[in-house]
Short mmCIF file of C-alpha atoms and ligand atoms in Angstrom, two decimals:
data_model
loop_
_atom_site.label_atom_id
_atom_site.label_comp_id
_atom_site.label_asym_id
_atom_site.label_seq_id
_atom_site.Cartn_x
_atom_site.Cartn_y
_atom_site.Cartn_z
CA MET A 1 -129.26 9.74 -5.94
CA ILE A 2 -131.35 12.22 -7.89
CA PRO A 3 -134.78 11.46 -9.36
CA GLY A 4 -135.52 12.00 -13.03
CA ALA A 5 -137.24 15.21 -14.14
CA PHE A 6 -140.98 15.50 -13.54
CA ASP A 7 -143.73 18.11 -13.61
CA TYR A 8 -145.31 18.90 -10.27
CA HIS A 9 -149.07 19.43 -9.87
CA ARG A 10 -150.86 20.52 -6.72
CA PRO A 11 -154.64 20.23 -7.11
CA SER A 12 -156.93 21.50 -4.35
CA SER A 13 -159.84 19.07 -4.71
CA VAL A 14 -160.36 15.35 -5.27
CA ALA A 15 -162.23 16.19 -8.51
CA ASP A 16 -159.24 18.19 -9.83
CA ALA A 17 -156.78 15.48 -8.79
CA ALA A 18 -158.91 12.82 -10.50
CA LEU A 19 -159.15 14.98 -13.63
CA LEU A 20 -155.37 15.43 -13.75
CA LEU A 21 -154.84 11.72 -13.21
CA ARG A 22 -157.19 10.95 -16.06
CA GLN A 23 -155.61 13.52 -18.40
CA LEU A 24 -152.00 12.59 -17.66
CA GLY A 25 -152.63 8.84 -17.67
CA GLU A 26 -149.89 6.32 -16.97
CA ASP A 27 -147.16 8.98 -16.89
CA ALA A 28 -148.55 10.40 -13.65
CA ARG A 29 -148.32 9.19 -10.04
CA LEU A 30 -150.10 10.47 -6.96
CA LEU A 31 -147.83 11.79 -4.23
CA ALA A 32 -148.92 11.50 -0.60
CA GLY A 33 -146.20 11.46 2.09
CA GLY A 34 -143.60 10.43 -0.47
CA HIS A 35 -141.90 7.95 1.85
CA SER A 36 -142.42 5.02 -0.48
CA LEU A 37 -142.54 6.80 -3.83
CA ILE A 38 -139.62 9.24 -3.50
CA PRO A 39 -137.07 6.53 -2.57
CA LEU A 40 -138.21 4.59 -5.66
CA MET A 41 -137.77 7.70 -7.79
CA LYS A 42 -134.33 8.37 -6.38
CA THR A 43 -133.20 4.90 -7.43
CA ARG A 44 -135.04 5.35 -10.77
CA LEU A 45 -137.21 2.31 -10.09
CA ALA A 46 -140.08 4.77 -10.63
CA THR A 47 -139.74 7.50 -13.26
CA PRO A 48 -143.09 9.31 -13.44
CA ASP A 49 -143.27 12.35 -15.73
CA HIS A 50 -145.87 13.96 -13.47
CA LEU A 51 -146.41 14.00 -9.73
CA ILE A 52 -149.87 14.93 -8.46
CA ASP A 53 -149.40 16.05 -4.88
CA LEU A 54 -152.45 15.35 -2.70
CA SER A 55 -151.27 17.50 0.20
CA GLY A 56 -153.28 20.53 -0.98
CA VAL A 57 -156.50 18.57 -1.43
CA GLY A 58 -159.06 19.56 1.16
CA GLY A 59 -161.04 16.98 3.12
CA LEU A 60 -158.57 14.10 2.90
CA LYS A 61 -157.17 14.47 6.40
CA GLY A 62 -158.40 13.48 9.84
CA VAL A 63 -160.58 10.97 11.65
CA ARG A 64 -164.32 11.29 12.08
CA ARG A 65 -166.90 9.00 13.61
CA SER A 66 -170.38 8.20 12.41
CA GLU A 67 -171.94 5.94 15.06
CA GLU A 68 -169.77 2.78 15.10
CA VAL A 69 -168.01 3.57 11.83
CA PHE A 70 -164.72 5.45 11.85
CA VAL A 71 -163.77 7.29 8.68
CA ILE A 72 -160.05 7.97 8.25
CA GLY A 73 -158.99 10.39 5.50
CA ALA A 74 -156.34 8.99 3.15
CA MET A 75 -153.91 11.87 3.86
CA THR A 76 -153.99 11.31 7.62
CA THR A 77 -150.40 10.64 8.63
CA GLU A 78 -149.30 7.57 10.55
CA HIS A 79 -148.34 9.96 13.37
CA GLU A 80 -151.84 11.49 13.44
CA LEU A 81 -153.34 8.00 13.53
CA ILE A 82 -151.28 7.22 16.62
CA GLN A 83 -152.29 10.52 18.23
CA SER A 84 -156.04 9.99 17.79
CA GLU A 85 -157.49 9.24 21.22
CA GLN A 86 -160.90 8.25 19.86
CA LEU A 87 -159.28 5.65 17.59
CA ALA A 88 -157.02 4.42 20.39
CA GLU A 89 -160.05 3.87 22.57
CA ALA A 90 -162.34 2.18 20.04
CA VAL A 91 -159.91 0.52 17.58
CA PRO A 92 -156.67 0.26 19.58
CA ILE A 93 -154.92 -2.15 17.22
CA LEU A 94 -154.46 0.79 14.82
CA ARG A 95 -152.27 2.69 17.29
CA GLU A 96 -150.35 -0.45 18.23
CA ALA A 97 -149.62 -1.36 14.61
CA ALA A 98 -148.88 2.18 13.40
CA ALA A 99 -146.35 2.61 16.20
CA THR A 100 -144.31 -0.30 14.75
CA ILE A 101 -143.82 1.51 11.43
CA ALA A 102 -140.26 2.66 10.85
CA ASP A 103 -139.42 5.67 13.03
CA PRO A 104 -141.04 9.01 13.97
CA GLN A 105 -139.60 10.82 10.94
CA VAL A 106 -141.28 8.37 8.55
CA ARG A 107 -144.52 8.41 10.54
CA TYR A 108 -144.70 12.23 10.48
CA ARG A 109 -144.84 12.19 6.67
CA GLY A 110 -146.15 8.75 5.69
CA THR A 111 -149.93 8.60 5.24
CA ILE A 112 -152.40 5.84 5.90
CA GLY A 113 -153.67 6.18 2.32
CA GLY A 114 -150.19 5.77 0.85
CA ASN A 115 -149.48 2.87 3.17
CA VAL A 116 -152.52 0.83 2.17
CA ALA A 117 -152.76 1.93 -1.50
CA ASN A 118 -149.13 1.22 -2.38
CA GLY A 119 -149.56 -2.56 -2.37
CA ASP A 120 -146.17 -3.11 -0.74
CA PRO A 121 -146.42 -6.49 1.04
CA GLY A 122 -144.02 -5.17 3.69
CA ASN A 123 -146.39 -2.43 4.81
CA ASP A 124 -148.05 -3.08 8.16
CA MET A 125 -151.43 -1.41 7.82
CA PRO A 126 -152.94 -3.54 4.99
CA ALA A 127 -153.10 -6.69 7.16
CA VAL A 128 -154.51 -4.67 10.05
CA MET A 129 -157.19 -3.34 7.69
CA GLN A 130 -157.99 -6.89 6.59
CA CYS A 131 -158.17 -8.02 10.19
CA LEU A 132 -160.66 -5.19 10.92
CA ASP A 133 -162.59 -5.84 7.68
CA ALA A 134 -162.02 -2.21 6.63
CA ARG A 135 -163.44 -0.77 3.42
CA TYR A 136 -161.54 1.54 1.08
CA VAL A 137 -163.39 4.35 -0.69
CA LEU A 138 -162.06 4.86 -4.23
CA VAL A 139 -162.96 7.84 -6.41
CA GLY A 140 -162.25 7.86 -10.13
CA PRO A 141 -163.63 8.26 -13.62
CA GLY A 142 -166.42 5.80 -12.87
CA GLY A 143 -167.54 7.67 -9.74
CA GLN A 144 -167.14 6.39 -6.19
CA ARG A 145 -166.97 2.78 -5.05
CA GLU A 146 -166.09 0.86 -1.92
CA VAL A 147 -163.72 -2.12 -1.93
CA ALA A 148 -163.09 -4.36 1.07
CA ALA A 149 -159.46 -4.47 2.21
CA ARG A 150 -159.81 -8.26 2.03
CA ALA A 151 -160.46 -7.98 -1.73
CA PHE A 152 -158.09 -5.12 -2.55
CA TYR A 153 -154.67 -6.80 -2.82
CA ARG A 154 -153.86 -8.91 -5.89
CA GLY A 155 -150.08 -9.18 -5.89
CA ALA A 156 -147.00 -7.17 -4.94
CA TYR A 157 -147.81 -3.55 -5.89
CA ASP A 158 -150.92 -4.81 -7.67
CA THR A 159 -154.23 -3.68 -6.19
CA ALA A 160 -157.86 -3.21 -7.14
CA LEU A 161 -157.22 0.51 -7.80
CA ALA A 162 -158.32 1.13 -11.40
CA PRO A 163 -156.46 3.62 -13.62
CA GLY A 164 -157.38 7.14 -12.55
CA GLU A 165 -158.70 6.12 -9.12
CA ILE A 166 -157.78 7.80 -5.84
CA LEU A 167 -158.21 6.27 -2.40
CA THR A 168 -159.98 9.00 -0.45
CA GLU A 169 -160.88 7.36 2.86
CA ILE A 170 -160.93 4.17 4.90
CA ARG A 171 -164.06 3.06 6.75
CA ILE A 172 -163.78 0.82 9.78
CA THR A 173 -166.57 -0.52 11.93
CA ALA A 174 -165.26 -0.54 15.50
CA PRO A 175 -164.97 -4.03 17.05
CA PRO A 176 -167.23 -4.57 20.10
CA PRO A 177 -166.17 -2.88 23.36
CA GLY A 178 -164.02 -5.21 25.46
CA HIS A 179 -162.51 -6.97 22.46
CA GLY A 180 -158.96 -8.25 22.66
CA PHE A 181 -156.39 -7.18 20.08
CA ALA A 182 -152.70 -7.43 19.27
CA TYR A 183 -150.29 -6.71 16.45
CA GLU A 184 -147.15 -8.82 16.83
CA LYS A 185 -144.30 -7.87 14.51
CA LEU A 186 -140.95 -9.59 14.30
CA LYS A 187 -138.27 -7.33 12.86
CA ARG A 188 -134.53 -7.58 12.77
CA ARG A 189 -134.00 -4.17 14.32
CA ILE A 190 -135.96 -1.03 15.18
CA GLY A 191 -137.31 0.64 12.06
CA ASP A 192 -137.32 -2.48 9.89
CA TYR A 193 -140.11 -3.93 7.84
CA ALA A 194 -141.57 -7.15 9.29
CA THR A 195 -139.88 -10.51 8.96
CA ALA A 196 -143.41 -11.71 9.73
CA ALA A 197 -146.29 -10.12 11.64
CA ALA A 198 -149.79 -11.06 12.77
CA ALA A 199 -152.85 -8.96 13.58
CA VAL A 200 -155.53 -10.48 15.81
CA VAL A 201 -158.86 -9.15 17.04
CA LEU A 202 -161.09 -11.41 19.14
CA THR A 203 -163.99 -11.39 21.56
CA MET A 204 -164.53 -13.69 24.53
CA SER A 205 -167.74 -14.96 26.09
CA GLY A 206 -168.09 -17.45 28.95
CA GLY A 207 -164.41 -18.42 28.78
CA ARG A 208 -164.55 -19.20 25.08
CA CYS A 209 -163.54 -17.25 22.02
CA ALA A 210 -166.77 -15.88 20.55
CA SER A 211 -165.24 -14.39 17.40
CA ALA A 212 -161.80 -13.98 15.90
CA SER A 213 -160.13 -12.29 12.95
CA VAL A 214 -156.52 -12.84 11.88
CA ALA A 215 -154.31 -11.35 9.16
CA LEU A 216 -150.60 -11.63 8.35
CA THR A 217 -147.98 -9.16 7.08
CA ASN A 218 -145.02 -9.75 4.74
CA VAL A 219 -145.22 -13.52 4.37
CA ALA A 220 -146.58 -13.48 0.81
CA ASP A 221 -146.93 -11.07 -2.12
CA THR A 222 -150.00 -9.63 -0.45
CA PRO A 223 -151.26 -9.26 3.09
CA LEU A 224 -153.11 -12.45 4.05
CA TRP A 225 -156.51 -12.63 5.70
CA ALA A 226 -156.16 -15.95 7.57
CA GLU A 227 -159.78 -17.04 7.43
CA GLU A 228 -159.23 -20.69 8.38
CA ALA A 229 -156.98 -19.83 11.33
CA ALA A 230 -159.68 -17.49 12.64
CA ALA A 231 -162.36 -20.15 12.20
CA ILE A 232 -160.27 -22.56 14.30
CA LEU A 233 -159.97 -19.98 17.10
CA ALA A 234 -163.66 -19.00 17.12
CA GLY A 235 -165.71 -21.16 19.48
CA SER A 236 -162.63 -22.65 21.16
CA ASP A 237 -161.11 -22.15 24.61
CA LEU A 238 -157.91 -20.88 22.94
CA GLY A 239 -156.00 -23.78 24.50
CA LYS A 240 -152.56 -24.92 23.38
CA ALA A 241 -153.82 -27.51 20.88
CA THR A 242 -156.13 -24.95 19.26
CA LEU A 243 -153.32 -22.43 18.96
CA GLU A 244 -151.12 -25.05 17.30
CA ARG A 245 -153.84 -25.84 14.77
CA ALA A 246 -154.52 -22.15 14.06
CA ALA A 247 -150.79 -21.47 13.64
CA ALA A 248 -150.48 -24.42 11.24
CA ALA A 249 -153.46 -23.13 9.22
CA ALA A 250 -151.88 -19.67 9.04
CA GLU A 251 -148.46 -21.03 8.07
CA ALA A 252 -150.10 -23.10 5.30
CA ILE A 253 -151.27 -20.01 3.39
CA THR A 254 -147.91 -18.19 3.52
CA SER A 255 -145.38 -18.12 0.67
CA PRO A 256 -142.58 -15.74 1.68
CA ALA A 257 -139.37 -15.30 -0.26
CA SER A 258 -135.94 -15.99 1.18
CA ASP A 259 -134.42 -12.53 1.49
CA LEU A 260 -132.71 -10.15 3.90
CA HIS A 261 -135.39 -10.98 6.48
CA GLY A 262 -134.31 -14.63 6.53
CA PRO A 263 -134.87 -17.95 4.74
CA ALA A 264 -138.43 -18.66 3.59
CA GLU A 265 -138.81 -21.67 5.96
CA TYR A 266 -137.92 -19.47 8.93
CA ARG A 267 -140.39 -16.76 7.92
CA VAL A 268 -143.19 -19.32 7.52
CA LYS A 269 -142.55 -20.55 11.08
CA MET A 270 -142.34 -16.98 12.37
CA ALA A 271 -145.81 -16.30 10.94
CA GLY A 272 -147.13 -19.07 13.22
CA VAL A 273 -145.14 -17.79 16.18
CA MET A 274 -146.45 -14.24 15.67
CA LEU A 275 -149.99 -15.58 15.46
CA ARG A 276 -149.68 -17.53 18.73
CA ARG A 277 -148.20 -14.51 20.52
CA ALA A 278 -150.85 -12.18 19.13
CA VAL A 279 -153.67 -14.48 20.23
CA MET A 280 -152.25 -14.79 23.76
CA ARG A 281 -151.83 -11.04 24.10
CA ALA A 282 -155.29 -10.37 22.64
CA LEU A 283 -156.73 -12.87 25.12
CA SER A 284 -155.02 -11.12 28.04
CA ARG A 285 -156.65 -7.84 26.94
CA ALA A 286 -160.15 -9.14 26.23
CA ARG A 287 -162.97 -8.65 28.69
CA ALA A 288 -165.43 -11.52 28.93
P1 FAD B 301 -146.26 7.81 -1.07
O1 FAD B 301 -144.86 7.36 -0.99
O2 FAD B 301 -146.50 9.24 -1.37
O3 FAD B 301 -147.07 6.94 -2.13
C1 FAD B 301 -146.91 5.53 -2.20
C2 FAD B 301 -147.69 4.98 -3.38
O4 FAD B 301 -149.09 5.03 -3.10
C3 FAD B 301 -147.49 5.76 -4.66
O5 FAD B 301 -147.54 4.87 -5.75
C4 FAD B 301 -148.68 6.70 -4.72
O6 FAD B 301 -149.01 7.08 -6.05
C5 FAD B 301 -149.77 5.85 -4.07
N1 FAD B 301 -150.75 6.63 -3.32
C6 FAD B 301 -150.50 7.43 -2.27
N2 FAD B 301 -151.63 7.94 -1.79
C7 FAD B 301 -152.62 7.46 -2.56
C8 FAD B 301 -154.04 7.60 -2.55
N3 FAD B 301 -154.66 8.37 -1.66
N4 FAD B 301 -154.77 6.95 -3.49
C9 FAD B 301 -154.14 6.16 -4.41
N5 FAD B 301 -152.82 5.98 -4.46
C10 FAD B 301 -152.06 6.62 -3.53
N6 FAD B 301 -144.22 1.14 6.20
C11 FAD B 301 -144.71 0.17 7.01
O7 FAD B 301 -145.90 -0.12 6.96
N7 FAD B 301 -143.90 -0.48 7.92
C12 FAD B 301 -142.58 -0.19 8.04
O8 FAD B 301 -141.91 -0.79 8.87
C13 FAD B 301 -142.04 0.82 7.21
N8 FAD B 301 -140.74 1.17 7.30
C14 FAD B 301 -140.25 2.17 6.51
C15 FAD B 301 -138.91 2.56 6.64
C16 FAD B 301 -138.42 3.59 5.86
C17 FAD B 301 -136.97 3.99 6.03
C18 FAD B 301 -139.26 4.27 4.94
C19 FAD B 301 -138.73 5.40 4.10
C20 FAD B 301 -140.58 3.90 4.80
C21 FAD B 301 -141.09 2.86 5.59
N9 FAD B 301 -142.42 2.46 5.48
C22 FAD B 301 -142.92 1.48 6.29
C23 FAD B 301 -143.31 3.03 4.46
C24 FAD B 301 -144.03 4.26 4.99
O9 FAD B 301 -144.99 3.88 5.96
C25 FAD B 301 -144.67 4.99 3.81
O10 FAD B 301 -144.79 6.31 4.18
C26 FAD B 301 -146.02 4.49 3.38
O11 FAD B 301 -146.03 3.15 3.08
C27 FAD B 301 -146.46 5.20 2.11
O12 FAD B 301 -147.14 6.32 2.46
P2 FAD B 301 -146.80 7.72 1.78
O13 FAD B 301 -147.85 8.64 2.26
O14 FAD B 301 -145.40 8.06 2.06
O15 FAD B 301 -147.06 7.38 0.23
#
């Protein structure tokens, strides 16, 4: 399979990339790791006339910390995310979730920016970002703005990115030390996208759940921030009845398709199962 012809551009700054994007308009696509876009181009599901490669743009790579806020450059690869010891210590769900993505070859090239900006409901990091209440920094013709991951996804491949905008970084406030976390992903075989997955971050105090955040992957057109499920967990003892209620609340907001991952009814139930498992594992990791 051979992609259609395109012109290749390699800007060296965000300003130049934004200018190109504005000038070339709808015929241009940004290229990050290429592990979502290039397969689409090979099958001609995407036929951009221009590719604007971000790999020469300075300042888009790496992780830095400003007090409790971690700033992750959009061109940081999934592999680099896994390798970051400071992230693994303060926001460990990122390493756990990133390690479930595909295989090492994909993770060496695929970037966190491409993963969250693409709007593919199968991607793992968007739900993790919603669970962590991450903010995306977008730079475009109108200047710079910040959009919460929880408000970014509108439909499959439909996001809050406006024409000409580039995602430059992701900002995450680290959860409190001692928090519990888990990313539970059901997949048919190693390297697959999720049949259903759940991200959970919680804190415990005096034997009860003091706070909880829950999000789901690949059980709707967008990642799902499961606000009601989290509200059921918060303040509870995380007993069996509570988990059942939280799982039911999570299942109620899902709307998966029947596809290669399985029938829709099965995937709905698996969302609840992943949530229960994630809560139990997060609980086992939380310090009171
Ligand atoms: P690209 O493919 O370069 O770009 C993807 C899209 O995002 C394009 O439309 C591009 O224009 C846009 N874009 C990229 N960067 C920016 C930016 N900074 N600002 C605005 N728009 C931008 N992912 C998972 O999460 N879980 C999986 O299990 C999984 N399995 C995979 C298995 C295979 C075999 C393959 C090939 C991929 C898999 N992926 C999976 C996807 C992989 O993680 C991708 O690399 C990632 O989703 C996209 O990142 P990228 O850097 O390759 O983006």
